[in-house]
Amino acid sequence: MNEALLRSLTPSVLAILVRRGADFAAAEDAVQDALVEAVRVWPSDPPRDAKGWLVTAAWRKFLDATRADAARRRREDLVDEEPEPGPAAGVDDTLQLYFLCAHPSLTPSSAVALTLRAVGGLTTRQIAQAYLVPEATMAQRISRAKRTVSGVRFDRPGDVATVLRVLYLVFNEGYSGDVDLAAEAIRLTRQLAAAIDHPEVAGLLALMLLHHARRATRTASDGSLVPLAEQDRGRWDTASVAEGVEILQAALARDRLGEFQAQAAVAALHADAQTAEETDWVQIVEWYDELARLTDSPVVRLNRAVAVGEADGPRAGLAALAEVDDALPRYAAVAAYLHERDGDLTAAARLYAEAAHQAPNLAERDHLLRRAARVNARLRR
């Protein structure tokens, strides 16, 4: 069973059902039922046209559910609209569906959560981690969003800012390695940049390209994480770096700065350094100051503390970190790094162990445990 194929077809099938008159929540349920049916049937009887099979199966699932409580006239209308068997149109509906999910009846945060869950393929837990909220809170938010759009016709697309936020979070999950969605996010952002002349769309595309250029060097052959300072910069994708920088420069020249352009500027400064020691940390701190002004994000302030520690020394970094909420994910990891650089190995070892306990995935946990073990070994000397 090709799970990647099923995942790639899901947004397009969902979009077709919505266009045919299904409300979003019912369409999503029907598509999920069709996917279950595909997992059961395809291994022994693979279809010649996977997308057409899914569209037909999902629509029938939707009709079956609708017949249970719909009026007779509406039921007959829906039956008349059932798609004929055979190849489905080869149109990419994914980006359109992103806009449709950013519906004006939803708050931006609810629209992002719903789209990530229904279209992006992320789990409720992953979305909760991205938003720094408990999983139960995010589950309630997604459920409320589904109820809000239940029965609503998706004929008024949402705004670009919400779609950009969704694409950014999908890319981050793909880039983390938990779900392979980074390339898909780049593809959709390219489509959006070709359709909309907007500096923040360009900024997001540049940011994605600059980060994706380093992907091959982020993990070692054994799967362990490789920090940015230790990555083999000769293996970075120079074509992606060059394209990202060119797109960013054109966007910045328009003097309409936004958070994605500022983040891309930080990534470009890292990419520009031939070695970790040559990184222009002073400029990076300045860009984080801009980001903090634009977003007031606690994550930005946490990253800024690291940059300050590199630019002005670890004690300055710890002073900046003291202004950040210590309950923030990865706070302990940053504190451990800065304490280690400052020579306080006892505190560093304790904080690395604490950070490992809080790590969101196994790769990060193992990386932090190795850091703790290294510092403890230095203490025993």
CSV table of C-alpha atoms in Angstrom, one decimal:
chain,number,residue,atom,x,y,z
A,1,MET,CA,0.0,0.0,0.0
A,2,ASN,CA,1.4,3.3,-1.1
A,3,GLU,CA,0.7,5.6,1.9
A,4,ALA,CA,2.5,8.5,0.4
A,5,LEU,CA,0.2,8.3,-2.7
A,6,LEU,CA,-2.9,8.3,-0.5
A,7,ARG,CA,-1.6,11.3,1.5
A,8,SER,CA,-0.9,13.3,-1.6
A,9,LEU,CA,-4.3,12.6,-3.1
A,10,THR,CA,-6.3,13.4,0.0
A,11,PRO,CA,-6.4,17.3,-0.4
A,12,SER,CA,-7.5,17.1,-4.0
A,13,VAL,CA,-10.3,14.6,-3.3
A,14,LEU,CA,-11.5,16.6,-0.3
A,15,ALA,CA,-11.6,19.8,-2.5
A,16,ILE,CA,-13.7,18.0,-5.1
A,17,LEU,CA,-16.2,16.9,-2.5
A,18,VAL,CA,-16.4,20.5,-1.1
A,19,ARG,CA,-16.9,21.9,-4.6
A,20,ARG,CA,-19.7,19.4,-5.2
A,21,GLY,CA,-21.7,20.7,-2.3
A,22,ALA,CA,-20.5,18.7,0.7
A,23,ASP,CA,-19.9,20.7,3.9
A,24,PHE,CA,-16.3,20.5,5.1
A,25,ALA,CA,-16.8,18.2,8.2
A,26,ALA,CA,-18.9,15.7,6.3
A,27,ALA,CA,-16.5,15.7,3.3
A,28,GLU,CA,-13.5,15.1,5.6
A,29,ASP,CA,-15.3,12.1,7.2
A,30,ALA,CA,-16.2,10.7,3.8
A,31,VAL,CA,-12.6,11.0,2.5
A,32,GLN,CA,-11.3,9.3,5.7
A,33,ASP,CA,-13.7,6.4,5.2
A,34,ALA,CA,-12.6,6.1,1.5
A,35,LEU,CA,-9.0,6.0,2.6
A,36,VAL,CA,-9.8,3.1,5.0
A,37,GLU,CA,-11.6,1.3,2.2
A,38,ALA,CA,-8.5,1.9,-0.1
A,39,VAL,CA,-6.2,0.4,2.5
A,40,ARG,CA,-8.5,-2.7,2.6
A,41,VAL,CA,-9.1,-3.1,-1.1
A,42,TRP,CA,-6.1,-1.9,-3.0
A,43,PRO,CA,-3.5,-4.5,-2.0
A,44,SER,CA,-5.5,-7.2,-3.8
A,45,ASP,CA,-7.2,-5.1,-6.4
A,46,PRO,CA,-5.3,-1.9,-7.2
A,47,PRO,CA,-7.2,0.7,-9.3
A,48,ARG,CA,-5.9,1.9,-12.6
A,49,ASP,CA,-6.9,5.5,-11.6
A,50,ALA,CA,-6.2,6.0,-7.9
A,51,LYS,CA,-7.6,9.5,-7.7
A,52,GLY,CA,-10.8,8.7,-9.6
A,53,TRP,CA,-11.4,5.6,-7.4
A,54,LEU,CA,-11.0,7.8,-4.2
A,55,VAL,CA,-13.3,10.5,-5.6
A,56,THR,CA,-16.0,7.9,-6.4
A,57,ALA,CA,-15.6,6.1,-3.1
A,58,ALA,CA,-15.6,9.2,-1.0
A,59,TRP,CA,-18.6,10.7,-2.8
A,60,ARG,CA,-20.5,7.4,-2.2
A,61,LYS,CA,-19.5,7.5,1.5
A,62,PHE,CA,-20.8,11.1,1.7
A,63,LEU,CA,-24.1,10.1,0.0
A,64,ASP,CA,-24.5,7.2,2.4
A,65,ALA,CA,-24.1,9.5,5.4
A,66,THR,CA,-26.3,12.2,3.8
A,67,ARG,CA,-29.2,9.8,3.1
A,68,ALA,CA,-29.5,9.0,6.8
A,69,ASP,CA,-31.0,12.4,7.6
A,70,ALA,CA,-31.4,14.4,4.4
A,71,ALA,CA,-34.7,15.3,2.7
A,72,ARG,CA,-35.8,13.2,-0.3
A,73,ARG,CA,-35.3,16.1,-2.8
A,74,ARG,CA,-31.8,16.9,-1.6
A,75,ARG,CA,-30.9,13.2,-1.6
A,76,GLU,CA,-32.0,12.9,-5.3
A,77,ASP,CA,-30.1,16.0,-6.3
A,78,LEU,CA,-26.9,14.6,-4.7
A,79,VAL,CA,-27.3,11.2,-6.4
A,80,ASP,CA,-27.6,13.0,-9.8
A,81,GLU,CA,-24.3,14.7,-9.1
A,82,GLU,CA,-22.4,11.5,-8.4
A,83,PRO,CA,-19.2,11.4,-10.6
A,84,GLU,CA,-18.9,8.9,-13.3
A,85,PRO,CA,-16.3,6.2,-12.9
A,86,GLY,CA,-13.1,6.9,-14.8
A,87,PRO,CA,-10.1,9.2,-14.6
A,88,ALA,CA,-10.6,12.4,-12.5
A,89,ALA,CA,-9.4,15.7,-13.7
A,90,GLY,CA,-5.7,16.2,-13.2
A,91,VAL,CA,-6.0,19.6,-11.5
A,92,ASP,CA,-4.1,20.4,-8.4
A,93,ASP,CA,-6.7,21.6,-5.9
A,94,THR,CA,-4.5,21.6,-2.8
A,95,LEU,CA,-3.6,25.3,-2.7
A,96,GLN,CA,-7.3,26.2,-3.4
A,97,LEU,CA,-8.3,24.1,-0.5
A,98,TYR,CA,-5.9,25.9,1.8
A,99,PHE,CA,-7.7,29.1,0.9
A,100,LEU,CA,-11.1,27.6,1.3
A,101,CYS,CA,-10.2,26.4,4.8
A,102,ALA,CA,-9.1,29.9,5.8
A,103,HIS,CA,-12.8,30.7,5.8
A,104,PRO,CA,-14.0,34.1,7.0
A,105,SER,CA,-16.3,32.5,9.6
A,106,LEU,CA,-13.2,31.1,11.4
A,107,THR,CA,-10.6,33.0,13.5
A,108,PRO,CA,-7.2,32.8,11.9
A,109,SER,CA,-5.9,30.4,14.6
A,110,SER,CA,-8.9,28.0,14.2
A,111,ALA,CA,-8.5,28.1,10.4
A,112,VAL,CA,-4.9,27.2,10.6
A,113,ALA,CA,-5.5,24.4,13.0
A,114,LEU,CA,-8.3,23.0,10.9
A,115,THR,CA,-6.3,23.1,7.7
A,116,LEU,CA,-3.2,21.5,9.3
A,117,ARG,CA,-5.4,18.7,10.5
A,118,ALA,CA,-7.6,18.1,7.5
A,119,VAL,CA,-5.3,19.1,4.6
A,120,GLY,CA,-1.8,19.1,5.9
A,121,GLY,CA,-1.9,15.6,7.4
A,122,LEU,CA,-0.6,16.7,10.8
A,123,THR,CA,-1.7,15.1,14.0
A,124,THR,CA,-3.5,17.1,16.8
A,125,ARG,CA,-0.4,16.6,18.9
A,126,GLN,CA,1.9,18.1,16.3
A,127,ILE,CA,-0.3,21.1,15.8
A,128,ALA,CA,-0.5,21.6,19.6
A,129,GLN,CA,3.3,21.6,19.8
A,130,ALA,CA,3.5,24.2,17.0
A,131,TYR,CA,1.1,26.4,18.9
A,132,LEU,CA,2.6,25.8,22.3
A,133,VAL,CA,-0.7,24.6,23.8
A,134,PRO,CA,-1.9,21.4,25.4
A,135,GLU,CA,-3.1,18.7,23.0
A,136,ALA,CA,-6.5,18.7,24.6
A,137,THR,CA,-6.9,22.4,24.0
A,138,MET,CA,-6.0,22.0,20.4
A,139,ALA,CA,-8.4,19.1,20.0
A,140,GLN,CA,-11.2,21.3,21.3
A,141,ARG,CA,-10.2,24.1,18.9
A,142,ILE,CA,-10.3,21.8,15.9
A,143,SER,CA,-13.6,20.4,17.0
A,144,ARG,CA,-15.1,23.9,17.3
A,145,ALA,CA,-13.7,24.9,13.9
A,146,LYS,CA,-15.4,21.8,12.3
A,147,ARG,CA,-18.7,22.7,14.0
A,148,THR,CA,-18.4,26.3,12.8
A,149,VAL,CA,-18.0,25.4,9.2
A,150,SER,CA,-20.5,22.5,9.3
A,151,GLY,CA,-23.1,23.2,6.6
A,152,VAL,CA,-21.2,26.3,5.4
A,153,ARG,CA,-20.6,26.6,1.6
A,154,PHE,CA,-16.9,27.3,1.0
A,155,ASP,CA,-17.4,30.0,-1.6
A,156,ARG,CA,-15.5,32.8,0.2
A,157,PRO,CA,-11.8,32.1,0.4
A,158,GLY,CA,-9.8,33.3,3.3
A,159,ASP,CA,-6.9,35.7,3.5
A,160,VAL,CA,-3.3,35.2,2.4
A,161,ALA,CA,-1.9,35.7,5.9
A,162,THR,CA,-3.7,32.7,7.2
A,163,VAL,CA,-2.6,30.5,4.2
A,164,LEU,CA,1.0,31.6,4.7
A,165,ARG,CA,0.8,30.6,8.4
A,166,VAL,CA,-0.5,27.2,7.5
A,167,LEU,CA,2.2,26.6,4.8
A,168,TYR,CA,4.9,27.8,7.3
A,169,LEU,CA,3.8,25.3,9.9
A,170,VAL,CA,3.4,22.5,7.4
A,171,PHE,CA,7.0,23.2,6.2
A,172,ASN,CA,8.3,23.2,9.8
A,173,GLU,CA,6.8,19.8,10.5
A,174,GLY,CA,8.2,18.4,7.3
A,175,TYR,CA,11.6,20.0,8.0
A,176,SER,CA,11.7,18.5,11.5
A,177,GLY,CA,11.6,15.0,9.9
A,178,ASP,CA,8.4,13.9,11.7
A,179,VAL,CA,6.3,14.2,8.6
A,180,ASP,CA,7.8,14.5,5.1
A,181,LEU,CA,5.8,17.6,4.0
A,182,ALA,CA,8.6,20.2,3.4
A,183,ALA,CA,8.8,19.7,-0.3
A,184,GLU,CA,5.1,19.9,-0.7
A,185,ALA,CA,5.0,23.1,1.3
A,186,ILE,CA,7.7,24.6,-1.0
A,187,ARG,CA,5.7,23.5,-4.1
A,188,LEU,CA,2.5,25.1,-2.9
A,189,THR,CA,4.3,28.3,-1.9
A,190,ARG,CA,5.9,28.5,-5.4
A,191,GLN,CA,2.4,28.3,-6.8
A,192,LEU,CA,1.2,31.0,-4.5
A,193,ALA,CA,4.2,33.3,-5.3
A,194,ALA,CA,3.4,32.8,-9.0
A,195,ALA,CA,-0.2,33.8,-8.5
A,196,ILE,CA,0.2,36.6,-6.0
A,197,ASP,CA,2.6,39.5,-6.0
A,198,HIS,CA,3.2,39.9,-2.3
A,199,PRO,CA,6.5,40.4,-0.5
A,200,GLU,CA,5.6,38.1,2.4
A,201,VAL,CA,4.8,35.3,0.0
A,202,ALA,CA,8.2,35.8,-1.5
A,203,GLY,CA,9.7,36.0,2.0
A,204,LEU,CA,8.2,32.7,3.0
A,205,LEU,CA,9.4,31.0,-0.2
A,206,ALA,CA,12.9,32.4,0.4
A,207,LEU,CA,12.9,31.2,4.0
A,208,MET,CA,11.8,27.7,3.0
A,209,LEU,CA,14.5,27.4,0.3
A,210,LEU,CA,17.2,28.6,2.6
A,211,HIS,CA,16.3,26.1,5.3
A,212,HIS,CA,15.7,23.3,2.9
A,213,ALA,CA,19.1,23.8,1.4
A,214,ARG,CA,20.6,22.5,4.7
A,215,ARG,CA,18.4,19.5,5.1
A,216,ALA,CA,20.9,16.9,3.9
A,217,THR,CA,23.3,17.9,6.6
A,218,ARG,CA,21.0,18.1,9.6
A,219,THR,CA,21.3,14.4,10.5
A,220,ALA,CA,24.3,12.1,10.6
A,221,SER,CA,24.3,8.6,9.0
A,222,ASP,CA,23.0,7.1,12.3
A,223,GLY,CA,20.1,9.5,12.4
A,224,SER,CA,21.5,11.7,15.1
A,225,LEU,CA,21.0,15.5,14.9
A,226,VAL,CA,23.9,17.7,13.7
A,227,PRO,CA,23.8,21.2,15.1
A,228,LEU,CA,24.1,24.1,12.6
A,229,ALA,CA,27.6,25.0,13.8
A,230,GLU,CA,28.8,21.4,13.1
A,231,GLN,CA,27.1,20.8,9.7
A,232,ASP,CA,29.2,20.3,6.6
A,233,ARG,CA,28.5,23.5,4.7
A,234,GLY,CA,30.1,22.1,1.6
A,235,ARG,CA,27.1,19.8,1.3
A,236,TRP,CA,24.5,22.6,1.4
A,237,ASP,CA,22.4,23.0,-1.7
A,238,THR,CA,24.0,26.1,-3.2
A,239,ALA,CA,21.4,26.5,-5.9
A,240,SER,CA,18.6,26.7,-3.4
A,241,VAL,CA,20.6,29.1,-1.3
A,242,ALA,CA,21.2,31.4,-4.3
A,243,GLU,CA,17.6,31.3,-5.3
A,244,GLY,CA,16.4,32.0,-1.8
A,245,VAL,CA,18.8,35.0,-1.4
A,246,GLU,CA,17.7,36.4,-4.8
A,247,ILE,CA,14.0,36.1,-3.9
A,248,LEU,CA,14.6,37.7,-0.5
A,249,GLN,CA,16.6,40.6,-1.9
A,250,ALA,CA,13.8,41.4,-4.3
A,251,ALA,CA,11.2,41.3,-1.5
A,252,LEU,CA,13.2,43.4,0.9
A,253,ALA,CA,13.8,46.0,-1.8
A,254,ARG,CA,10.0,46.7,-1.8
A,255,ASP,CA,10.3,48.1,1.8
A,256,ARG,CA,7.3,46.2,3.2
A,257,LEU,CA,9.0,44.2,5.8
A,258,GLY,CA,7.1,41.2,7.4
A,259,GLU,CA,8.0,38.4,9.7
A,260,PHE,CA,8.8,35.9,7.0
A,261,GLN,CA,11.2,38.3,5.2
A,262,ALA,CA,12.9,38.9,8.6
A,263,GLN,CA,13.2,35.2,9.3
A,264,ALA,CA,14.6,34.6,5.8
A,265,ALA,CA,17.2,37.4,6.4
A,266,VAL,CA,18.4,35.4,9.5
A,267,ALA,CA,18.6,32.2,7.4
A,268,ALA,CA,20.5,34.1,4.6
A,269,LEU,CA,23.1,35.3,7.1
A,270,HIS,CA,23.7,31.8,8.3
A,271,ALA,CA,24.0,30.6,4.6
A,272,ASP,CA,26.4,33.4,3.8
A,273,ALA,CA,29.0,32.4,6.4
A,274,GLN,CA,31.6,30.0,5.0
A,275,THR,CA,32.2,28.7,8.5
A,276,ALA,CA,30.3,28.9,11.8
A,277,GLU,CA,32.9,31.3,13.2
A,278,GLU,CA,32.3,33.7,10.4
A,279,THR,CA,28.6,34.1,11.1
A,280,ASP,CA,27.5,37.7,11.5
A,281,TRP,CA,25.8,37.4,14.8
A,282,VAL,CA,25.5,41.1,15.4
A,283,GLN,CA,23.3,41.4,12.3
A,284,ILE,CA,21.3,38.4,13.3
A,285,VAL,CA,20.5,40.0,16.7
A,286,GLU,CA,19.3,43.1,14.8
A,287,TRP,CA,17.0,41.0,12.6
A,288,TYR,CA,15.7,39.2,15.8
A,289,ASP,CA,15.0,42.7,17.2
A,290,GLU,CA,12.9,43.4,14.1
A,291,LEU,CA,11.1,40.1,14.4
A,292,ALA,CA,10.3,40.7,18.1
A,293,ARG,CA,8.8,44.1,17.1
A,294,LEU,CA,6.8,42.5,14.3
A,295,THR,CA,5.5,39.4,16.2
A,296,ASP,CA,6.1,39.8,20.0
A,297,SER,CA,6.7,36.0,19.8
A,298,PRO,CA,8.2,34.2,22.8
A,299,VAL,CA,10.0,31.8,20.4
A,300,VAL,CA,11.6,34.8,18.7
A,301,ARG,CA,12.9,36.1,22.1
A,302,LEU,CA,14.2,32.6,22.9
A,303,ASN,CA,16.2,32.5,19.6
A,304,ARG,CA,17.3,36.1,20.1
A,305,ALA,CA,18.9,35.0,23.5
A,306,VAL,CA,21.0,32.5,21.6
A,307,ALA,CA,22.1,35.1,19.1
A,308,VAL,CA,23.0,37.6,21.8
A,309,GLY,CA,25.0,34.9,23.5
A,310,GLU,CA,27.0,34.4,20.3
A,311,ALA,CA,27.4,38.1,19.6
A,312,ASP,CA,28.1,39.5,23.1
A,313,GLY,CA,29.1,36.4,25.1
A,314,PRO,CA,27.2,33.8,27.1
A,315,ARG,CA,26.4,36.0,30.1
A,316,ALA,CA,24.7,38.5,27.9
A,317,GLY,CA,22.8,35.7,26.4
A,318,LEU,CA,21.7,34.5,29.8
A,319,ALA,CA,20.6,38.0,30.7
A,320,ALA,CA,18.5,38.1,27.6
A,321,LEU,CA,17.1,34.6,28.4
A,322,ALA,CA,16.1,35.8,31.8
A,323,GLU,CA,13.4,37.9,30.1
A,324,VAL,CA,11.9,34.8,28.5
A,325,ASP,CA,9.2,32.6,30.1
A,326,ASP,CA,11.0,29.5,31.4
A,327,ALA,CA,8.0,27.3,30.6
A,328,LEU,CA,8.6,27.7,26.9
A,329,PRO,CA,9.6,24.6,25.0
A,330,ARG,CA,13.4,24.3,24.5
A,331,TYR,CA,14.0,27.0,27.1
A,332,ALA,CA,16.1,24.4,29.2
A,333,ALA,CA,18.1,23.5,26.1
A,334,VAL,CA,19.0,27.1,25.4
A,335,ALA,CA,19.9,27.7,29.1
A,336,ALA,CA,22.0,24.5,29.1
A,337,TYR,CA,24.0,25.7,26.0
A,338,LEU,CA,24.6,29.2,27.4
A,339,HIS,CA,25.6,27.8,30.8
A,340,GLU,CA,28.0,25.4,29.2
A,341,ARG,CA,29.6,28.2,27.2
A,342,ASP,CA,29.9,30.2,30.4
A,343,GLY,CA,31.7,27.4,32.1
A,344,ASP,CA,29.0,26.4,34.6
A,345,LEU,CA,29.1,22.7,33.8
A,346,THR,CA,27.0,21.6,36.7
A,347,ALA,CA,24.1,23.7,35.7
A,348,ALA,CA,24.6,22.8,32.0
A,349,ALA,CA,24.5,19.0,32.8
A,350,ARG,CA,21.3,19.4,34.8
A,351,LEU,CA,19.6,21.5,32.2
A,352,TYR,CA,20.6,19.3,29.3
A,353,ALA,CA,19.0,16.3,31.2
A,354,GLU,CA,15.9,18.4,31.9
A,355,ALA,CA,15.7,19.5,28.2
A,356,ALA,CA,16.0,15.8,27.1
A,357,HIS,CA,13.0,14.9,29.3
A,358,GLN,CA,11.0,17.6,27.6
A,359,ALA,CA,12.1,16.9,24.0
A,360,PRO,CA,9.3,16.6,21.5
A,361,ASN,CA,10.9,13.7,19.5
A,362,LEU,CA,13.4,10.9,20.0
A,363,ALA,CA,16.1,12.4,17.8
A,364,GLU,CA,16.2,15.6,19.8
A,365,ARG,CA,16.0,13.7,23.1
A,366,ASP,CA,19.0,11.6,22.2
A,367,HIS,CA,21.0,14.6,21.1
A,368,LEU,CA,20.4,16.4,24.4
A,369,LEU,CA,21.2,13.2,26.4
A,370,ARG,CA,24.6,13.0,24.5
A,371,ARG,CA,25.2,16.7,25.4
A,372,ALA,CA,24.5,15.9,29.0
A,373,ALA,CA,26.8,12.9,29.0
A,374,ARG,CA,29.6,15.0,27.4
A,375,VAL,CA,29.3,17.7,30.1
A,376,ASN,CA,29.2,15.1,32.9
A,377,ALA,CA,32.3,13.5,31.5
A,378,ARG,CA,34.1,16.9,31.7
A,379,LEU,CA,32.9,17.3,35.3
A,380,ARG,CA,34.5,14.0,36.3
A,381,ARG,CA,37.9,14.9,34.9
